PDB file of C-alpha atoms and ligand atoms in Angstrom:
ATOM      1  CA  UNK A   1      -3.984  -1.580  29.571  1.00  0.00           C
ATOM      2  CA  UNK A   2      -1.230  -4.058  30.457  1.00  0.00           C
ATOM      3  CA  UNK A   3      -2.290  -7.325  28.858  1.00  0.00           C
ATOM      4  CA  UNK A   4      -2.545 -10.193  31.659  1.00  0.00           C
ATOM      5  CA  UNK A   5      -2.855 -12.745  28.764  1.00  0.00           C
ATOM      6  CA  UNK A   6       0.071 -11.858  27.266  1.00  0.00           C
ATOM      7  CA  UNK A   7       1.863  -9.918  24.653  1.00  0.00           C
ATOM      8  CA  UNK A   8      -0.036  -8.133  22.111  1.00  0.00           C
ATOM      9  CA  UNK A   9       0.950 -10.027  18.459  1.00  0.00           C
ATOM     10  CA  UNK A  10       0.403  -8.804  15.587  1.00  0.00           C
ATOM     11  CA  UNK A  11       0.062 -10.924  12.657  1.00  0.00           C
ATOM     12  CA  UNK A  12       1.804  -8.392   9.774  1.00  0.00           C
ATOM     13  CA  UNK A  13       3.444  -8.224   5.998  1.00  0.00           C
ATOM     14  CA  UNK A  14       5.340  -5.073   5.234  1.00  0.00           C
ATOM     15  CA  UNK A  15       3.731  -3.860   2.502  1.00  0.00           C
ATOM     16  CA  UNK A  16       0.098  -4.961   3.444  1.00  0.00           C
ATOM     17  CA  UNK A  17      -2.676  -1.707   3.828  1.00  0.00           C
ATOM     18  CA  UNK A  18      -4.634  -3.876   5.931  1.00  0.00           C
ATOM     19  CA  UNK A  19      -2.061  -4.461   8.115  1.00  0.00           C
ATOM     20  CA  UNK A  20      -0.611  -0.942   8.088  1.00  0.00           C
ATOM     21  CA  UNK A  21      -4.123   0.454   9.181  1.00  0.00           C
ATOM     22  CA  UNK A  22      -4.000  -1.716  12.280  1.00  0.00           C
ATOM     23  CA  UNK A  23      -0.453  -0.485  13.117  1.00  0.00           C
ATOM     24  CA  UNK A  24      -1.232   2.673  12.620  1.00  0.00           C
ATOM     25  CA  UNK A  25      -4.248   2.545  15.380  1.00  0.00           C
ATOM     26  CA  UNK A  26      -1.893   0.500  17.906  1.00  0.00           C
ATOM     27  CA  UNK A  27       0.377   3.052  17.560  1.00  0.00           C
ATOM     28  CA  UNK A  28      -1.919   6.092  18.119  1.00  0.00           C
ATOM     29  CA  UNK A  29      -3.362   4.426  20.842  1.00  0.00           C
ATOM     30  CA  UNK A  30       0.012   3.531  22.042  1.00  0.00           C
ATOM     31  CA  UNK A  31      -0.511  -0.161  22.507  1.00  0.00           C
ATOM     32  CA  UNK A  32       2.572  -2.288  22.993  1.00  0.00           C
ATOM     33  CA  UNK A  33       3.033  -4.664  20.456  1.00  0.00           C
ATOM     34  CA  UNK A  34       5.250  -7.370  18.511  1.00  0.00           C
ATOM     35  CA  UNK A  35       4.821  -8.157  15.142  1.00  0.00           C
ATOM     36  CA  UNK A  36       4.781 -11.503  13.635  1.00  0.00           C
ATOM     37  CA  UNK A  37       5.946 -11.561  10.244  1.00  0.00           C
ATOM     38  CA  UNK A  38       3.561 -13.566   7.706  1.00  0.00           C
ATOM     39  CA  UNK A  39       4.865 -13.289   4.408  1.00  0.00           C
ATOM     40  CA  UNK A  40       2.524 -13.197   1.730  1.00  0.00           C
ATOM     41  CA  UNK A  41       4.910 -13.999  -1.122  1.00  0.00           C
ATOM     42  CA  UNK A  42       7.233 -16.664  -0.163  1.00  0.00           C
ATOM     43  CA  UNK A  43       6.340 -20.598  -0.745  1.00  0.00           C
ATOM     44  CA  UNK A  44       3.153 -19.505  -2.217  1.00  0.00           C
ATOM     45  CA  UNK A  45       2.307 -17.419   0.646  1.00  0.00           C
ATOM     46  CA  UNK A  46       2.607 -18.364   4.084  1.00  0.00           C
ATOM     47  CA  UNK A  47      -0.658 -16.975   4.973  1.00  0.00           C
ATOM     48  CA  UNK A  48      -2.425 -19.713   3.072  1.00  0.00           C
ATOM     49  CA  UNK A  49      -0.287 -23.017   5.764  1.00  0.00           C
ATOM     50  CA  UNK A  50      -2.643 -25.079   7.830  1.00  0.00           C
ATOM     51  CA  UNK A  51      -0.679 -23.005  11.106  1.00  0.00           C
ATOM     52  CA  UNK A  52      -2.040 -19.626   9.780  1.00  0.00           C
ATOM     53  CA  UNK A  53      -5.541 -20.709   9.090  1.00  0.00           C
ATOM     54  CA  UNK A  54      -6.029 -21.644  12.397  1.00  0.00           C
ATOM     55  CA  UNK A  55      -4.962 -18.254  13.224  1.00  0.00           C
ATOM     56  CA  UNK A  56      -7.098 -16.219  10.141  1.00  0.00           C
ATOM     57  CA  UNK A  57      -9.779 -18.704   8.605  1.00  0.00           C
ATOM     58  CA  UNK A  58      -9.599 -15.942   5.869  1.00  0.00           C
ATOM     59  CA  UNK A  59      -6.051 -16.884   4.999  1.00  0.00           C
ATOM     60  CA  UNK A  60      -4.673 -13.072   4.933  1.00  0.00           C
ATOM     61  CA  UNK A  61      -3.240 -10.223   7.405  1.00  0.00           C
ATOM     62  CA  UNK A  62      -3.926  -8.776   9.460  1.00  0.00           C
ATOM     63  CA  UNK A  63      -4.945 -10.938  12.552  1.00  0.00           C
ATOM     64  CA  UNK A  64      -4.368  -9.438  16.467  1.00  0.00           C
ATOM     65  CA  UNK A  65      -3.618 -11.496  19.572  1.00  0.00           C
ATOM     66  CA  UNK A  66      -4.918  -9.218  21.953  1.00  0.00           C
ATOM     67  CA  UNK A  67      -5.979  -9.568  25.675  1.00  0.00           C
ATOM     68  CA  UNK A  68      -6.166 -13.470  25.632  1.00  0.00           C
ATOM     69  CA  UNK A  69      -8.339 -13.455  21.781  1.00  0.00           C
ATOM     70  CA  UNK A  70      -7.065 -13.513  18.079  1.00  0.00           C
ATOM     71  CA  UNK A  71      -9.050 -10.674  16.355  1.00  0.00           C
ATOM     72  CA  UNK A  72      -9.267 -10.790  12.302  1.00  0.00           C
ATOM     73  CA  UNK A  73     -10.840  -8.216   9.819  1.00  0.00           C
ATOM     74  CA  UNK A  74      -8.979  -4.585  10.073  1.00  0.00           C
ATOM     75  CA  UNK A  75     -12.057  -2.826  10.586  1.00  0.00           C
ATOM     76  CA  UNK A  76     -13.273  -5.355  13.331  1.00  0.00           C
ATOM     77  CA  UNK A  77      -9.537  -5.152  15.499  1.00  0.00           C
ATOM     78  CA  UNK A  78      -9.768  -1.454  15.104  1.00  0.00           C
ATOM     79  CA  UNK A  79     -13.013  -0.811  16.795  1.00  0.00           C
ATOM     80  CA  UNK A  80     -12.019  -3.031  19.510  1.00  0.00           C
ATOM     81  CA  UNK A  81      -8.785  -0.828  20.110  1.00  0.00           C
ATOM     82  CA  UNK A  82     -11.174   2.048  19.759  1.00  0.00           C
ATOM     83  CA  UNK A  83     -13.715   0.321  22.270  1.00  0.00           C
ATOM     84  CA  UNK A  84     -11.262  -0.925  25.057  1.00  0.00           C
ATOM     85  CA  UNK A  85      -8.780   2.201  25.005  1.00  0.00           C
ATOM     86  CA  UNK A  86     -11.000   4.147  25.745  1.00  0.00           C
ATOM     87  CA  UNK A  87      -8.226   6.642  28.265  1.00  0.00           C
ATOM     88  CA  UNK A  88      -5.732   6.530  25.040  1.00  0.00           C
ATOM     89  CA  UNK A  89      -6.903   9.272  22.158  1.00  0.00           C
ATOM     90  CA  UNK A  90      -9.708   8.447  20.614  1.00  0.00           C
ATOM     91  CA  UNK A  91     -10.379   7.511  16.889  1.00  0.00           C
ATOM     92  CA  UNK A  92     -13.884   7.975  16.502  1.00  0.00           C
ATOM     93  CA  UNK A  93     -15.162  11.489  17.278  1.00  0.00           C
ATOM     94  CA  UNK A  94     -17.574  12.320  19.603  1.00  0.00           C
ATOM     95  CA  UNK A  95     -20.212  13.613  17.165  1.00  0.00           C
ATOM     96  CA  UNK A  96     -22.559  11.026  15.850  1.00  0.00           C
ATOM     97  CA  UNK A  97     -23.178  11.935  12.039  1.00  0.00           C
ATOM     98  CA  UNK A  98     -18.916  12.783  12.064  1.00  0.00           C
ATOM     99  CA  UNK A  99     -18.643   9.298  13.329  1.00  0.00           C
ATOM    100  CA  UNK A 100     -20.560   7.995  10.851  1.00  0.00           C
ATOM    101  CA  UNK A 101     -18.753  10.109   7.973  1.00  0.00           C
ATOM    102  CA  UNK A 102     -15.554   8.423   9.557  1.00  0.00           C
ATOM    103  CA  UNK A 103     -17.042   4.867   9.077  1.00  0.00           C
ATOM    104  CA  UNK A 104     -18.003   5.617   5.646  1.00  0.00           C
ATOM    105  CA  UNK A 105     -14.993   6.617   4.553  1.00  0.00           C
ATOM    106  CA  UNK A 106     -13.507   3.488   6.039  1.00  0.00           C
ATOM    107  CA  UNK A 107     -16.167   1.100   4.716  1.00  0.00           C
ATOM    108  CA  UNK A 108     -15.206   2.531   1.190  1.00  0.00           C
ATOM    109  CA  UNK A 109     -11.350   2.097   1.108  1.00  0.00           C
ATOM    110  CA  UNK A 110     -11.992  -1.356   3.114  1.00  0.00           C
ATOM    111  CA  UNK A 111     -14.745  -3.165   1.156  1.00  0.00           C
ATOM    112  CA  UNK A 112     -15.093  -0.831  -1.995  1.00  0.00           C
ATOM    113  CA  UNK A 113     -11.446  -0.273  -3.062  1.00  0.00           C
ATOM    114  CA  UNK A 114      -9.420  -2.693  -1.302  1.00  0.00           C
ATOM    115  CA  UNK A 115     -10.591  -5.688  -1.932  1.00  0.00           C
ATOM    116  CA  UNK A 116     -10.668  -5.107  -5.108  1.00  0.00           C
ATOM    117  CA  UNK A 117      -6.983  -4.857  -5.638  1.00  0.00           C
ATOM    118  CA  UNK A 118      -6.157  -7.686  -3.330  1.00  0.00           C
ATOM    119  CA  UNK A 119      -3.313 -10.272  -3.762  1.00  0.00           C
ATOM    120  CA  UNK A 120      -5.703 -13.051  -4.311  1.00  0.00           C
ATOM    121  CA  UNK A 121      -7.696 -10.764  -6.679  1.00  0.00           C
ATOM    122  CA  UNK A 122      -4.929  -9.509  -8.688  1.00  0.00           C
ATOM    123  CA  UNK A 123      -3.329 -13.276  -8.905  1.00  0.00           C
ATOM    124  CA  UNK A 124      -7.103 -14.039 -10.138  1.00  0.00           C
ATOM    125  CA  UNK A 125      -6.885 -11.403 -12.890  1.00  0.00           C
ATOM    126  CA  UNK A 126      -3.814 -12.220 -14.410  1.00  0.00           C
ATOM    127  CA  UNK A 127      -0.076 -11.043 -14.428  1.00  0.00           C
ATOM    128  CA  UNK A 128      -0.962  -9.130 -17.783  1.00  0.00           C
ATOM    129  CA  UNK A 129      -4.202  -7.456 -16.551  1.00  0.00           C
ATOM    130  CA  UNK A 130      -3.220  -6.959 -12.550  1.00  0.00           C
ATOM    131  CA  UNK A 131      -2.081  -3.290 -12.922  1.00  0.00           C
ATOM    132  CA  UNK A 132      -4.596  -1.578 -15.204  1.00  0.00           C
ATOM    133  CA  UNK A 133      -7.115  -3.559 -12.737  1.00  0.00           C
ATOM    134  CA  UNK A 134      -5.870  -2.275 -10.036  1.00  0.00           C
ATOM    135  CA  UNK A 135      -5.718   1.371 -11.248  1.00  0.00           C
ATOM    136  CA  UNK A 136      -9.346   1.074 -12.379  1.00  0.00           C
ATOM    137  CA  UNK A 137     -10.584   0.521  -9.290  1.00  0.00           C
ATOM    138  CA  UNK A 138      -8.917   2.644  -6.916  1.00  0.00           C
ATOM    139  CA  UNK A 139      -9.182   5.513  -9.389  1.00  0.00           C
ATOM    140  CA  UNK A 140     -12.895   4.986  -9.285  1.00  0.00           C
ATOM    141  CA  UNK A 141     -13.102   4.441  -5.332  1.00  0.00           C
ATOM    142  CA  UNK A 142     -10.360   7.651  -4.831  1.00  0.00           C
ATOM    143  CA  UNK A 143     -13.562   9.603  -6.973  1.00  0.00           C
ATOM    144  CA  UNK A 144     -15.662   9.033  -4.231  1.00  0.00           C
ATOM    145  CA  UNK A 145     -13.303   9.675  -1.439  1.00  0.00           C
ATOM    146  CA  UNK A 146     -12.143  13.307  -2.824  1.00  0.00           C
ATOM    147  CA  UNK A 147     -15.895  13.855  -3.251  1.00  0.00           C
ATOM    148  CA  UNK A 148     -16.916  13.008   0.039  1.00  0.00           C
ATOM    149  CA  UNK A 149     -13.644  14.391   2.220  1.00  0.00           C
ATOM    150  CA  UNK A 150     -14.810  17.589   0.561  1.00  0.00           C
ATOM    151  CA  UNK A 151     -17.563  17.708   2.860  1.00  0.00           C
ATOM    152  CA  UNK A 152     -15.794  16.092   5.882  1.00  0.00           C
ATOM    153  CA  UNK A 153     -12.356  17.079   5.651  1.00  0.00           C
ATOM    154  CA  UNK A 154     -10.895  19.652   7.844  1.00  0.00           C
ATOM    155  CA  UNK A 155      -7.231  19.006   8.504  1.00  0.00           C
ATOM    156  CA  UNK A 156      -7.604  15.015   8.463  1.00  0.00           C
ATOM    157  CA  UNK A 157     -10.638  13.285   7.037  1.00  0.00           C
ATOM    158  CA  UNK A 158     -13.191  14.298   8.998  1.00  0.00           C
ATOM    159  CA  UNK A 159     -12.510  17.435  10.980  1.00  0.00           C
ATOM    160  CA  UNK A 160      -9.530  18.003  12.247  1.00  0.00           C
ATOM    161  CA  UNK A 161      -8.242  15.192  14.450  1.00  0.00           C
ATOM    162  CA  UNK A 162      -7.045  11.725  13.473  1.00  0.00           C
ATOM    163  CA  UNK A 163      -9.250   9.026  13.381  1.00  0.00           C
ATOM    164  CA  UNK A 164      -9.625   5.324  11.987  1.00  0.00           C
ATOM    165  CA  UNK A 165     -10.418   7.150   8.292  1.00  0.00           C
ATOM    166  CA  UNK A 166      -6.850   8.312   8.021  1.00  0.00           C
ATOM    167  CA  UNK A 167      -5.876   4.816   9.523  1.00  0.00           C
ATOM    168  CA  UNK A 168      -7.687   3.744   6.154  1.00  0.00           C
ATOM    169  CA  UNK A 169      -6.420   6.656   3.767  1.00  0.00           C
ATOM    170  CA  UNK A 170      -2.942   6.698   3.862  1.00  0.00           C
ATOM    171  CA  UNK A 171      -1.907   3.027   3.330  1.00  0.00           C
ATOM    172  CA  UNK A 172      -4.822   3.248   0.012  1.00  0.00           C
ATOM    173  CA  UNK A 173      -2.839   6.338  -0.880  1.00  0.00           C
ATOM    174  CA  UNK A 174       0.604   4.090  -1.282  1.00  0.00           C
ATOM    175  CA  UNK A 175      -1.061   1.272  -2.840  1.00  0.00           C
ATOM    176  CA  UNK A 176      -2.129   4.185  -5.543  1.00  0.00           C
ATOM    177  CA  UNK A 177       1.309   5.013  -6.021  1.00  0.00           C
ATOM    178  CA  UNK A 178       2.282   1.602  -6.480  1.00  0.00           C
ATOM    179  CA  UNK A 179      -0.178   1.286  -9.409  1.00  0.00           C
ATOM    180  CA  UNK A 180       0.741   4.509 -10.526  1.00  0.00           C
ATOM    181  CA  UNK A 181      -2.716   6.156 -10.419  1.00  0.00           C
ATOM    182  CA  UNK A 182      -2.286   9.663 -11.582  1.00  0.00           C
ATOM    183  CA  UNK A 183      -3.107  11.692  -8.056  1.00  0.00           C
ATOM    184  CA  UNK A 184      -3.323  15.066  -9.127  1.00  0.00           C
ATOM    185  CA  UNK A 185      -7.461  14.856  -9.559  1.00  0.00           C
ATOM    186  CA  UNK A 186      -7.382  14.247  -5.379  1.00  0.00           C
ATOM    187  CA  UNK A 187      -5.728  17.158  -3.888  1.00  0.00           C
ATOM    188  CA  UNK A 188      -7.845  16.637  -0.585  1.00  0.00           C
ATOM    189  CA  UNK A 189      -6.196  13.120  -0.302  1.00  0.00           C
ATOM    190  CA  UNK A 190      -3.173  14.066  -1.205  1.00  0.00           C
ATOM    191  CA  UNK A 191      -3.024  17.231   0.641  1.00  0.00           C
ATOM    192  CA  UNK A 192      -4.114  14.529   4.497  1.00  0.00           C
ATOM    193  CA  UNK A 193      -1.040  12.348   3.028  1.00  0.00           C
ATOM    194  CA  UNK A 194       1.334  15.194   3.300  1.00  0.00           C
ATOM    195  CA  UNK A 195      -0.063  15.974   6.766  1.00  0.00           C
ATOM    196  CA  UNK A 196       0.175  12.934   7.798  1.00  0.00           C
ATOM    197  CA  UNK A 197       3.220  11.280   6.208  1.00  0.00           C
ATOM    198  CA  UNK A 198       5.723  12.801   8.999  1.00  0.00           C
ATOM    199  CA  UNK A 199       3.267  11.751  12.012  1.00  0.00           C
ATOM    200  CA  UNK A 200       5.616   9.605  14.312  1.00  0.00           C
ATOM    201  CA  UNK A 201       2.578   6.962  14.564  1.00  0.00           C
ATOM    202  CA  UNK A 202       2.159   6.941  10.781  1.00  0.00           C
ATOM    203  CA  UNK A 203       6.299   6.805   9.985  1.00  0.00           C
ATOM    204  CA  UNK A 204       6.803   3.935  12.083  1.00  0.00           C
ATOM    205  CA  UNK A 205       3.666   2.012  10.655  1.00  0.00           C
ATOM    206  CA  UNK A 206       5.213   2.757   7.228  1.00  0.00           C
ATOM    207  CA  UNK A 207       5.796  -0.478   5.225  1.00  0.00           C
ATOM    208  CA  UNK A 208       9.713   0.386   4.951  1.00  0.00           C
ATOM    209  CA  UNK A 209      10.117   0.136   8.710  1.00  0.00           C
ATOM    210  CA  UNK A 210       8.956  -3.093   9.297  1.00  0.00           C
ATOM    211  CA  UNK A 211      10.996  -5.648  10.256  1.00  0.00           C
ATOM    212  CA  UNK A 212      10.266  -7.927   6.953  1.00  0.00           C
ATOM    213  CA  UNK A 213      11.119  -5.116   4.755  1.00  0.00           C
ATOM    214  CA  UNK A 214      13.131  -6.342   2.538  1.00  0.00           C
ATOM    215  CA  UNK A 215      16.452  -4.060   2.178  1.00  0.00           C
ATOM    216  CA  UNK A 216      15.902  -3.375  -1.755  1.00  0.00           C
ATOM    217  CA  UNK A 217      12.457  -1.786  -0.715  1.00  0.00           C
ATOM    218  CA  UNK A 218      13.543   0.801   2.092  1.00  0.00           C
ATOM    219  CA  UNK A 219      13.071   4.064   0.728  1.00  0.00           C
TER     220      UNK A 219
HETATM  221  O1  M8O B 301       3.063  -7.901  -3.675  1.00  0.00           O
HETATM  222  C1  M8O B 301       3.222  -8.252  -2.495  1.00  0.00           C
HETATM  223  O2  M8O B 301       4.259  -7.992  -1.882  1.00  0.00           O
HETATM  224  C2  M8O B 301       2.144  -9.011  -1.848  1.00  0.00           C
HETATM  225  C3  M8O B 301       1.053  -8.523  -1.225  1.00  0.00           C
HETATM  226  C4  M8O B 301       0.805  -7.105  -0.944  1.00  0.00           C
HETATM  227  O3  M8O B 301       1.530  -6.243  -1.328  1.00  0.00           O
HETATM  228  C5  M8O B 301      -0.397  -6.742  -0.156  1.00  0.00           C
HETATM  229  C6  M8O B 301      -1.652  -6.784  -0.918  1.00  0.00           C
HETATM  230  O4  M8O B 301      -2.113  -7.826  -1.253  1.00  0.00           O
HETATM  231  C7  M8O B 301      -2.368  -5.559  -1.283  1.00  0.00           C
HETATM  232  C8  M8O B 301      -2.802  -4.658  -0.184  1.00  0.00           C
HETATM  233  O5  M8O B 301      -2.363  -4.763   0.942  1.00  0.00           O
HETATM  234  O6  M8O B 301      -3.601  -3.781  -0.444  1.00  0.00           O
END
């Protein structure tokens, strides 16, 4: 849908998995879009200047101008790509208890893992305590994932086409590396991050190709 209200923006960082989720989606859906670099390091953060919060009262990425509104919350913008491209391939599958095992899985990477390793969480914690913190909890949220993909999973998350779980999944599945959670326990999540780390939608979603990557970080 050509947007009479003007480009599509996308407020972004590189290596944010909130933001990656919602790139990921605009890209499967095949939405046009710019990005609009926020960077969540520099000065303090720029997410956190009186400009921003007009934009995200929460003070963090992502946020989506869309058809004429500013969306926040990655789970929110998502369902509204999901509910307003509807002709572009859908994320949510037909079936009504698979749709729900696709929410689920999403509701537990976005409010019972990721949060918990969040900037302003780990700044909280403490420079000494941030990565064993961080490891903690998404080794105990990655517990419940394996356990429940191994009902759901077929090729992807649940069944086997893409859908806003694997939107979720695969940016979690970085931040794991980063805190150098030992992956082997998860061979269900790892095996939907092999499948999915070549998909064109995924690659160019990938925190190295964004345009605020900084050069030291590209793989
Ligand atoms: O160290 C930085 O570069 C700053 C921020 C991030 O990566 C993003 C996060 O806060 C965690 C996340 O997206 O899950």
């Amino acid at each position: 849908m050509a947007s009479a209200a003007g480009k599509t923006v996308l407020y972004s960082y590189w290596r944010s998995s909130c933001s990656w989720r919602v790139r990921i989606a605009l890209n499967l859906k095949e939405i046009p879009y710019e990005i609009k670099p926020v960077s969540l390091i520099k000065a303090g953060g720029e997410q956190h200047s009186n400009e921003y919060r007009e934009v995200n009262p929460m003070e963090q990425v992502p946020a989506l101008f869309i058809d004429g509104v500013t969306l926040i919350e990655s789970n929110s913008i998502m369902h509204y790509l999901e509910e307003t491209r509807t002709h572009s391939r859908p994320l949510l599958p037909g079936d009504i208890v698979k749709r729900a095992k696709v929410r689920e899985i999403c509701e537990v990477i976005t409010s019972g893992i990721q949060p918990l390793q969040n900037l302003v969480v780990l700044i909280h914690v403490g420079e000494e305590k941030k990565n064993e913190w961080a490891k903690h909890w998404i080794n105990r949220g990655f517990r419940a994932v394996e356990k429940l993909l191994g009902s759901c999973a077929g090729k992807y998350c649940v069944g086997d086409e893409i859908t806003l779980a694997d939107c979720c999944l695969i940016p979690q599945v970085f931040n794991a590396r980063r805190f150098h959670v030992d992956l082997r326990p998860f061979p269900i999540i790892l095996r939907i991050d092999r499948e999915l780390e070549t998909h064109p939608a995924f690659l160019a979603a990938h925190p190295s190709n964004q345009p605020d990557c900084p050069p030291e970080a590209h793989k």
